[in-house]
Amino acid sequence: MSEERLMSKKKPAYPVCKKLDQYLEHYSRKIEIPIFYEDLLRFSGSVVVYDADDEDTLWVRVYYSEFDRIEIDNSLKKVYSILHSDGSNNIHQYLNIDAVDFCTFGNSKPFRIKVRNILNDNFTYFYVKKTDASRIYGLELEHMLSPYNLNFLVYKDTLIEEHIAGIPGDVFIKDMLPNCTESEKSQLAKEFVKFNERCMIRLLGDMRSYNYVIVPVHDFDHVVYRIRAIDFDQQCFEGKLKVYRPQFFKENFEMVELVRKKLKRDSVDQYKLEERSIVAKRILSSGARIKRLRSIGKKDTISTRENIEMLREQIYELTLDQQFRKSKTMGEVLDLALNFVRRNYEDVSMKQIIEHRIKI
């Protein structure tokens, strides 16, 4: 299925409602920052950023007038300090803003800020984006339901996100996957199955290969690969269930082939069950925080009526749970999906407890 038919051409940005704003403040996500997304749009010019193979990265390096540059650099150092330290100015003297890059591709059109420590030349990145409610839901759900914590800040119409380190999926598939050992390919197939299941459960869409990263972790005498989402623009928006399943994007064809070649059907089912169980445990352990977020989402507008009606029907066909047909918002669809996973996990766990008691 082509990309155009699978996804909407343009996703609008949704405003942060009052209750979500209060939620962000309660959990220290809402913090005053000295610069806005619009301030970075005042650049005087730009040059194309090429990769090591002289290919266009779709990022441009922007530059500012001398007066604006001083002000912007100081503000970005302050943002870095708020994001990664105590927010004081003490570390500013050790920081340099090496580059401000602007991405012309995709919905969010982010700025990527490269910050270098001048004492040791270590550097990192963070991103400045326009605030979008569905993206915030995506970041919070990733923080609670994935194996990874996320650090981000929201202030009015500006969103600051920390950089998620890893090898871009498309780069890995093209340059590194062919050189992986057979054992590594089997492990990658397992991780892709789990990643695919996790995205579907929490309704994170558009996980094409350039929207996630592969993270190699050295474990004793071998490398273990993990897959992490890095783009959360398509949280709970699209109406087609396939959008929330990375396996249906042509950019992931090689990963799907790995699964087909390396894993038996029973293994695939086992890994799906493992991931559903892990997500259910995270739902239970997240307690009041995820309950509050889900409650807010149920009353929020983060998609269109057409998409909601389409998705709730497709999930009903998958689960045969009549409750999905009663959903009026994407937040309600998500809430039911998470309840469905949690309930199945608890039912299986209770059955196992009863069977154990009968045996003894």
C-alpha positions as a LaTeX table, in Angstrom:
\begin{tabular}{lrrr}
\hline
Residue & $x$ (\AA) & $y$ (\AA) & $z$ (\AA) \\
\hline
Met1 & 0.00 & 0.00 & 0.00 \\
Ser2 & 1.42 & 3.39 & $-0.96$ \\
Glu3 & 2.33 & 5.98 & 1.63 \\
Glu4 & $-0.21$ & 8.46 & 0.21 \\
Arg5 & $-3.09$ & 6.02 & 0.61 \\
Leu6 & $-1.97$ & 4.85 & 4.03 \\
Met7 & $-1.67$ & 8.25 & 5.70 \\
Ser8 & $-3.28$ & 11.67 & 5.58 \\
Lys9 & $-1.34$ & 14.26 & 3.62 \\
Lys10 & $-1.21$ & 16.79 & 6.44 \\
Lys11 & $-1.80$ & 16.48 & 10.16 \\
Pro12 & $-2.81$ & 19.72 & 11.92 \\
Ala13 & $-1.25$ & 20.81 & 15.20 \\
Tyr14 & $-3.71$ & 20.63 & 18.10 \\
Pro15 & $-3.65$ & 23.15 & 20.97 \\
Val16 & $-2.93$ & 22.12 & 24.56 \\
Cys17 & $-6.18$ & 22.17 & 26.52 \\
Lys18 & $-6.41$ & 23.59 & 30.04 \\
Lys19 & $-6.38$ & 20.21 & 31.81 \\
Leu20 & $-3.38$ & 18.96 & 29.82 \\
Asp21 & $-1.59$ & 22.22 & 30.61 \\
Gln22 & $-2.28$ & 21.64 & 34.33 \\
Tyr23 & $-1.03$ & 18.07 & 33.98 \\
Leu24 & 2.23 & 19.27 & 32.45 \\
Glu25 & 2.71 & 21.79 & 35.25 \\
His26 & 1.99 & 19.15 & 37.93 \\
Tyr27 & 4.65 & 16.81 & 36.54 \\
Ser28 & 7.24 & 19.57 & 35.96 \\
Arg29 & 6.98 & 19.46 & 32.18 \\
Lys30 & 5.78 & 23.06 & 31.96 \\
Ile31 & 8.68 & 25.42 & 32.70 \\
Glu32 & 9.28 & 28.97 & 31.55 \\
Ile33 & 12.00 & 29.19 & 28.91 \\
Pro34 & 13.68 & 32.28 & 27.44 \\
Ile35 & 13.10 & 31.59 & 23.74 \\
Phe36 & 10.20 & 30.58 & 21.51 \\
Tyr37 & 10.03 & 28.55 & 18.31 \\
Glu38 & 9.11 & 31.71 & 16.39 \\
Asp39 & 12.30 & 33.41 & 17.57 \\
Leu40 & 14.39 & 30.82 & 15.73 \\
Leu41 & 12.52 & 31.56 & 12.51 \\
Arg42 & 14.25 & 34.96 & 12.30 \\
Phe43 & 17.28 & 33.50 & 10.53 \\
Ser44 & 18.95 & 35.56 & 7.82 \\
Gly45 & 19.92 & 32.68 & 5.56 \\
Ser46 & 20.75 & 29.00 & 5.38 \\
Val47 & 22.95 & 26.39 & 3.71 \\
Val48 & 22.10 & 22.75 & 2.92 \\
Val49 & 23.46 & 20.11 & 5.31 \\
Tyr50 & 24.92 & 17.07 & 3.53 \\
Asp51 & 25.79 & 13.72 & 5.05 \\
Ala52 & 29.12 & 11.85 & 4.75 \\
Asp53 & 28.06 & 10.54 & 1.32 \\
Asp54 & 27.26 & 14.05 & 0.02 \\
Glu55 & 23.52 & 13.40 & 0.07 \\
Asp56 & 21.00 & 16.04 & 1.11 \\
Thr57 & 19.85 & 15.37 & 4.70 \\
Leu58 & 16.76 & 17.62 & 4.27 \\
Trp59 & 18.17 & 19.79 & 7.08 \\
Val60 & 19.50 & 23.30 & 6.47 \\
Arg61 & 21.98 & 25.10 & 8.72 \\
Val62 & 20.62 & 28.54 & 9.51 \\
Tyr63 & 22.48 & 31.67 & 10.51 \\
Tyr64 & 21.40 & 34.92 & 12.12 \\
Ser65 & 22.45 & 38.54 & 12.18 \\
Glu66 & 25.25 & 39.29 & 14.66 \\
Phe67 & 22.87 & 40.97 & 17.12 \\
Asp68 & 20.28 & 38.18 & 17.00 \\
Arg69 & 22.96 & 35.48 & 17.21 \\
Ile70 & 24.27 & 36.67 & 20.59 \\
Glu71 & 20.77 & 36.79 & 22.07 \\
Ile72 & 19.73 & 33.44 & 20.58 \\
Asp73 & 22.94 & 31.68 & 21.66 \\
Asn74 & 22.53 & 32.84 & 25.26 \\
Ser75 & 18.87 & 31.80 & 25.28 \\
Leu76 & 19.65 & 28.35 & 23.87 \\
Lys77 & 22.37 & 27.85 & 26.50 \\
Lys78 & 19.76 & 28.69 & 29.13 \\
Val79 & 17.35 & 26.15 & 27.62 \\
Tyr80 & 20.08 & 23.50 & 27.70 \\
Ser81 & 20.73 & 24.27 & 31.36 \\
Ile82 & 17.03 & 23.98 & 32.22 \\
Leu83 & 16.70 & 20.72 & 30.28 \\
His84 & 19.85 & 18.99 & 31.55 \\
Ser85 & 20.93 & 20.81 & 34.70 \\
Asp86 & 19.59 & 23.11 & 37.43 \\
Gly87 & 18.71 & 26.01 & 35.11 \\
Ser88 & 21.44 & 28.31 & 36.44 \\
Asn89 & 23.89 & 30.30 & 34.32 \\
Asn90 & 26.96 & 28.71 & 35.90 \\
Ile91 & 27.62 & 26.31 & 33.01 \\
His92 & 27.09 & 28.85 & 30.20 \\
Gln93 & 30.80 & 29.72 & 30.05 \\
Tyr94 & 31.59 & 26.11 & 29.16 \\
Leu95 & 29.00 & 25.81 & 26.39 \\
Asn96 & 29.03 & 26.73 & 22.73 \\
Ile97 & 26.13 & 26.61 & 20.29 \\
Asp98 & 27.87 & 24.98 & 17.34 \\
Ala99 & 24.90 & 24.82 & 14.98 \\
Val100 & 21.20 & 25.55 & 14.58 \\
Asp101 & 19.64 & 23.33 & 11.91 \\
Phe102 & 16.13 & 23.57 & 10.51 \\
Cys103 & 14.25 & 20.62 & 9.02 \\
Thr104 & 12.04 & 21.43 & 6.05 \\
Phe105 & 10.62 & 17.90 & 5.89 \\
Gly106 & 7.61 & 16.59 & 7.82 \\
Asn107 & 4.91 & 18.11 & 9.99 \\
Ser108 & 6.83 & 19.48 & 12.96 \\
Lys109 & 9.56 & 21.43 & 11.08 \\
Pro110 & 11.89 & 21.28 & 14.09 \\
Phe111 & 15.08 & 23.12 & 14.90 \\
Arg112 & 18.00 & 20.93 & 15.98 \\
Ile113 & 20.46 & 22.61 & 18.32 \\
Lys114 & 24.02 & 21.30 & 18.64 \\
Val115 & 25.57 & 22.17 & 22.01 \\
Arg116 & 29.28 & 21.55 & 22.66 \\
Asn117 & 31.21 & 21.56 & 25.92 \\
Ile118 & 34.32 & 23.60 & 25.10 \\
Leu119 & 36.37 & 21.92 & 27.87 \\
Asn120 & 36.28 & 18.44 & 26.35 \\
Asp121 & 34.54 & 18.82 & 22.95 \\
Asn122 & 31.68 & 16.52 & 23.98 \\
Phe123 & 28.47 & 17.56 & 22.28 \\
Thr124 & 24.78 & 16.76 & 22.31 \\
Tyr125 & 21.58 & 17.96 & 20.66 \\
Phe126 & 18.13 & 19.10 & 21.63 \\
Tyr127 & 15.13 & 20.07 & 19.51 \\
Val128 & 12.84 & 23.07 & 19.45 \\
Lys129 & 9.38 & 22.44 & 17.98 \\
Lys130 & 5.93 & 23.96 & 17.89 \\
Thr131 & 3.68 & 22.62 & 20.63 \\
Asp132 & 1.15 & 20.01 & 19.49 \\
Ala133 & $-1.15$ & 18.22 & 21.95 \\
Ser134 & $-1.02$ & 14.86 & 20.18 \\
Arg135 & 2.78 & 14.99 & 20.19 \\
Ile136 & 2.75 & 15.67 & 23.93 \\
Tyr137 & 0.48 & 12.67 & 24.52 \\
Gly138 & 2.91 & 10.62 & 22.45 \\
Leu139 & 5.92 & 11.75 & 24.48 \\
Glu140 & 4.19 & 11.06 & 27.80 \\
Leu141 & 2.98 & 7.63 & 26.70 \\
Glu142 & 6.48 & 6.76 & 25.49 \\
His143 & 7.85 & 7.85 & 28.86 \\
Met144 & 5.44 & 5.58 & 30.74 \\
Leu145 & 4.82 & 2.61 & 28.44 \\
Ser146 & 8.17 & 2.04 & 26.72 \\
Pro147 & 11.46 & 0.92 & 28.30 \\
Tyr148 & 12.77 & 4.48 & 27.98 \\
Asn149 & 12.33 & 7.72 & 29.91 \\
Leu150 & 11.99 & 10.98 & 28.00 \\
Asn151 & 12.95 & 14.49 & 28.98 \\
Phe152 & 10.99 & 17.37 & 27.44 \\
Leu153 & 9.67 & 20.82 & 28.34 \\
Val154 & 6.63 & 22.78 & 27.22 \\
Tyr155 & 6.16 & 26.53 & 27.44 \\
Lys156 & 3.20 & 28.11 & 25.65 \\
Asp157 & 3.61 & 27.36 & 21.91 \\
Thr158 & 7.14 & 25.92 & 22.19 \\
Leu159 & 8.20 & 22.34 & 22.86 \\
Ile160 & 11.76 & 21.38 & 23.82 \\
Glu161 & 12.78 & 17.73 & 23.38 \\
Glu162 & 16.02 & 16.03 & 24.34 \\
His163 & 17.91 & 14.14 & 21.66 \\
Ile164 & 17.36 & 10.38 & 21.44 \\
Ala165 & 20.68 & 8.82 & 20.52 \\
Gly166 & 20.89 & 5.94 & 18.06 \\
Ile167 & 21.45 & 4.99 & 14.44 \\
Pro168 & 18.57 & 6.18 & 12.20 \\
Gly169 & 16.59 & 3.15 & 11.07 \\
Asp170 & 16.93 & 3.90 & 7.37 \\
Val171 & 20.71 & 4.34 & 7.69 \\
Phe172 & 21.03 & 1.13 & 9.69 \\
Ile173 & 18.96 & $-0.88$ & 7.21 \\
Lys174 & 20.98 & 0.41 & 4.26 \\
Asp175 & 24.54 & 0.41 & 5.63 \\
Met176 & 24.73 & $-1.93$ & 8.63 \\
Leu177 & 22.03 & $-4.59$ & 8.40 \\
Pro178 & 23.73 & $-6.45$ & 5.50 \\
Asn179 & 26.85 & $-6.89$ & 7.67 \\
Cys180 & 25.04 & $-8.19$ & 10.76 \\
Thr181 & 25.62 & $-11.78$ & 11.83 \\
Glu182 & 22.79 & $-14.28$ & 11.55 \\
Ser183 & 22.40 & $-14.19$ & 15.32 \\
Glu184 & 22.15 & $-10.39$ & 15.29 \\
Lys185 & 19.55 & $-10.54$ & 12.52 \\
Ser186 & 17.43 & $-12.92$ & 14.60 \\
Gln187 & 17.66 & $-10.58$ & 17.57 \\
Leu188 & 16.69 & $-7.60$ & 15.39 \\
Ala189 & 13.70 & $-9.55$ & 14.09 \\
Lys190 & 12.58 & $-10.18$ & 17.67 \\
Glu191 & 12.96 & $-6.49$ & 18.55 \\
Phe192 & 11.00 & $-5.39$ & 15.49 \\
Val193 & 8.09 & $-7.68$ & 16.44 \\
Lys194 & 8.05 & $-6.18$ & 19.94 \\
Phe195 & 8.37 & $-2.63$ & 18.60 \\
Asn196 & 5.56 & $-3.25$ & 16.13 \\
Glu197 & 3.30 & $-4.55$ & 18.89 \\
Arg198 & 4.11 & $-1.70$ & 21.27 \\
Cys199 & 3.31 & 0.95 & 18.64 \\
Met200 & $-0.04$ & $-0.67$ & 17.86 \\
Ile201 & $-1.05$ & $-1.00$ & 21.52 \\
Arg202 & $-0.45$ & 2.66 & 22.34 \\
Leu203 & $-1.53$ & 3.98 & 18.90 \\
Leu204 & 1.76 & 5.55 & 17.84 \\
Gly205 & 1.68 & 5.94 & 14.07 \\
Asp206 & 4.05 & 6.60 & 11.18 \\
Met207 & 6.99 & 4.52 & 12.36 \\
Arg208 & 8.76 & 4.51 & 9.02 \\
Ser209 & 12.45 & 3.66 & 9.20 \\
Tyr210 & 13.57 & 7.28 & 9.56 \\
Asn211 & 11.24 & 7.84 & 12.52 \\
Tyr212 & 12.98 & 5.38 & 14.81 \\
Val213 & 16.57 & 4.60 & 15.75 \\
Ile214 & 18.47 & 1.36 & 16.29 \\
Val215 & 20.46 & 1.40 & 19.54 \\
Pro216 & 23.33 & $-1.13$ & 19.80 \\
Val217 & 24.04 & $-2.22$ & 23.38 \\
His218 & 27.21 & $-4.18$ & 24.13 \\
Asp219 & 26.44 & $-7.09$ & 26.45 \\
Phe220 & 29.47 & $-9.22$ & 27.40 \\
Asp221 & 30.71 & $-10.73$ & 24.12 \\
His222 & 27.88 & $-9.70$ & 21.80 \\
Val223 & 25.74 & $-6.74$ & 20.72 \\
Val224 & 22.05 & $-6.46$ & 21.57 \\
Tyr225 & 19.93 & $-4.11$ & 19.44 \\
Arg226 & 17.03 & $-2.03$ & 20.68 \\
Ile227 & 14.52 & $-0.01$ & 18.63 \\
Arg228 & 13.37 & 3.41 & 19.87 \\
Ala229 & 10.79 & 5.75 & 18.41 \\
Ile230 & 12.05 & 9.30 & 17.89 \\
Asp231 & 9.00 & 10.95 & 16.28 \\
Phe232 & 5.71 & 11.29 & 18.12 \\
Asp233 & 3.74 & 13.54 & 15.77 \\
Gln234 & 1.32 & 10.77 & 14.78 \\
Gln235 & 0.03 & 9.79 & 18.21 \\
Cys236 & $-3.69$ & 8.90 & 18.02 \\
Phe237 & $-4.46$ & 10.80 & 14.82 \\
Glu238 & $-4.86$ & 8.52 & 11.80 \\
Gly239 & $-7.95$ & 6.42 & 11.18 \\
Lys240 & $-6.30$ & 3.39 & 9.57 \\
Leu241 & $-5.08$ & 0.80 & 12.07 \\
Lys242 & $-2.25$ & $-0.14$ & 9.69 \\
Val243 & $-0.64$ & 3.27 & 10.30 \\
Tyr244 & 0.02 & 2.15 & 13.88 \\
Arg245 & 1.78 & $-1.03$ & 12.73 \\
Pro246 & 5.31 & $-0.38$ & 11.40 \\
Gln247 & 5.22 & $-3.62$ & 9.43 \\
Phe248 & 2.97 & $-2.05$ & 6.79 \\
Phe249 & 5.35 & 0.73 & 5.72 \\
Lys250 & 7.42 & $-0.04$ & 2.65 \\
Glu251 & 10.43 & 1.62 & 4.31 \\
Asn252 & 10.44 & $-1.27$ & 6.81 \\
Phe253 & 10.33 & $-4.02$ & 4.19 \\
Glu254 & 13.79 & $-5.36$ & 5.08 \\
Met255 & 12.84 & $-5.61$ & 8.76 \\
Val256 & 9.64 & $-7.46$ & 7.91 \\
Glu257 & 11.67 & $-9.84$ & 5.74 \\
Leu258 & 13.97 & $-10.48$ & 8.70 \\
Val259 & 10.98 & $-11.53$ & 10.79 \\
Arg260 & 9.71 & $-13.80$ & 8.02 \\
Lys261 & 13.07 & $-15.49$ & 7.52 \\
Lys262 & 14.29 & $-15.70$ & 11.10 \\
Leu263 & 11.22 & $-16.32$ & 13.28 \\
Lys264 & 8.64 & $-19.07$ & 13.33 \\
Arg265 & 4.98 & $-18.20$ & 13.82 \\
Asp266 & 5.04 & $-19.51$ & 17.39 \\
Ser267 & 8.02 & $-17.29$ & 18.22 \\
Val268 & 6.29 & $-14.22$ & 16.77 \\
Asp269 & 3.19 & $-14.94$ & 18.88 \\
Gln270 & 5.36 & $-15.45$ & 21.95 \\
Tyr271 & 7.14 & $-12.09$ & 21.50 \\
Lys272 & 3.83 & $-10.30$ & 20.94 \\
Leu273 & 2.48 & $-11.79$ & 24.15 \\
Glu274 & 5.64 & $-10.77$ & 26.01 \\
Glu275 & 5.31 & $-7.18$ & 24.82 \\
Arg276 & 1.61 & $-6.97$ & 25.68 \\
Ser277 & 2.39 & $-8.28$ & 29.16 \\
Ile278 & 5.22 & $-5.80$ & 29.66 \\
Val279 & 3.01 & $-2.89$ & 28.53 \\
Ala280 & 0.23 & $-4.08$ & 30.87 \\
Lys281 & 2.69 & $-4.11$ & 33.78 \\
Arg282 & 3.81 & $-0.59$ & 32.92 \\
Ile283 & 0.19 & 0.58 & 32.82 \\
Leu284 & $-0.33$ & $-0.83$ & 36.31 \\
Ser285 & 2.95 & 0.56 & 37.68 \\
Ser286 & 2.33 & 4.06 & 36.23 \\
Gly287 & $-0.60$ & 4.41 & 38.62 \\
Ala288 & $-2.25$ & 7.81 & 38.99 \\
Arg289 & $-0.09$ & 9.51 & 36.37 \\
Ile290 & $-1.29$ & 7.48 & 33.40 \\
Lys291 & $-4.85$ & 7.44 & 34.74 \\
Arg292 & $-4.83$ & 11.23 & 34.81 \\
Leu293 & $-3.38$ & 11.49 & 31.30 \\
Arg294 & $-5.92$ & 9.02 & 29.90 \\
Ser295 & $-8.77$ & 10.88 & 31.59 \\
Ile296 & $-7.66$ & 14.15 & 30.00 \\
Gly297 & $-7.22$ & 12.53 & 26.59 \\
Lys298 & $-10.72$ & 11.08 & 26.62 \\
Lys299 & $-12.17$ & 14.61 & 26.53 \\
Asp300 & $-9.55$ & 16.20 & 24.28 \\
Thr301 & $-9.65$ & 16.77 & 20.51 \\
Ile302 & $-6.57$ & 15.36 & 18.77 \\
Ser303 & $-8.06$ & 13.92 & 15.58 \\
Thr304 & $-10.96$ & 14.22 & 13.16 \\
Arg305 & $-14.39$ & 12.65 & 13.47 \\
Glu306 & $-13.78$ & 10.63 & 10.30 \\
Asn307 & $-10.54$ & 9.16 & 11.66 \\
Ile308 & $-12.13$ & 8.29 & 15.01 \\
Glu309 & $-15.03$ & 6.45 & 13.38 \\
Met310 & $-12.71$ & 4.56 & 11.04 \\
Leu311 & $-10.25$ & 3.49 & 13.74 \\
Arg312 & $-12.83$ & 2.43 & 16.30 \\
Glu313 & $-14.48$ & 0.18 & 13.71 \\
Gln314 & $-11.19$ & $-1.40$ & 12.65 \\
Ile315 & $-10.16$ & $-2.07$ & 16.24 \\
Tyr316 & $-13.58$ & $-3.58$ & 16.92 \\
Glu317 & $-13.05$ & $-5.96$ & 13.98 \\
Leu318 & $-9.75$ & $-6.98$ & 15.56 \\
Thr319 & $-10.92$ & $-7.33$ & 19.19 \\
Leu320 & $-14.71$ & $-7.87$ & 18.84 \\
Asp321 & $-15.09$ & $-5.58$ & 21.86 \\
Gln322 & $-18.34$ & $-3.61$ & 21.42 \\
Gln323 & $-17.07$ & $-0.82$ & 23.68 \\
Phe324 & $-14.85$ & 0.51 & 20.89 \\
Arg325 & $-17.92$ & 1.32 & 18.76 \\
Lys326 & $-19.11$ & 3.71 & 21.47 \\
Ser327 & $-15.91$ & 5.81 & 21.42 \\
Lys328 & $-16.41$ & 9.49 & 20.63 \\
Thr329 & $-12.78$ & 10.68 & 20.85 \\
Met330 & $-9.35$ & 9.26 & 20.05 \\
Gly331 & $-8.59$ & 9.45 & 23.75 \\
Glu332 & $-11.48$ & 7.08 & 24.42 \\
Val333 & $-10.23$ & 4.67 & 21.73 \\
Leu334 & $-6.75$ & 4.72 & 23.32 \\
Asp335 & $-8.16$ & 4.28 & 26.82 \\
Leu336 & $-10.14$ & 1.21 & 25.73 \\
Ala337 & $-7.11$ & $-0.22$ & 23.91 \\
Leu338 & $-4.96$ & 0.08 & 27.04 \\
Asn339 & $-7.78$ & $-1.36$ & 29.17 \\
Phe340 & $-8.11$ & $-4.27$ & 26.76 \\
Val341 & $-4.40$ & $-5.11$ & 27.11 \\
Arg342 & $-4.41$ & $-4.67$ & 30.90 \\
Arg343 & $-7.60$ & $-6.71$ & 31.36 \\
Asn344 & $-6.31$ & $-9.62$ & 29.28 \\
Tyr345 & $-3.07$ & $-9.63$ & 31.26 \\
Glu346 & $-4.91$ & $-9.63$ & 34.59 \\
Asp347 & $-7.28$ & $-12.38$ & 33.43 \\
Val348 & $-4.37$ & $-14.62$ & 32.39 \\
Ser349 & $-2.50$ & $-13.88$ & 35.62 \\
Met350 & $-5.55$ & $-14.73$ & 37.74 \\
Lys351 & $-6.10$ & $-17.94$ & 35.77 \\
Gln352 & $-2.50$ & $-18.95$ & 36.43 \\
Ile353 & $-2.88$ & $-18.24$ & 40.15 \\
Ile354 & $-6.04$ & $-20.34$ & 40.36 \\
Glu355 & $-4.46$ & $-23.22$ & 38.43 \\
His356 & $-1.42$ & $-23.11$ & 40.73 \\
Arg357 & $-3.61$ & $-23.22$ & 43.84 \\
Ile358 & $-5.55$ & $-26.18$ & 42.49 \\
Lys359 & $-2.30$ & $-28.08$ & 41.85 \\
Ile360 & $-1.06$ & $-27.56$ & 45.42 \\
\hline
\end{tabular}
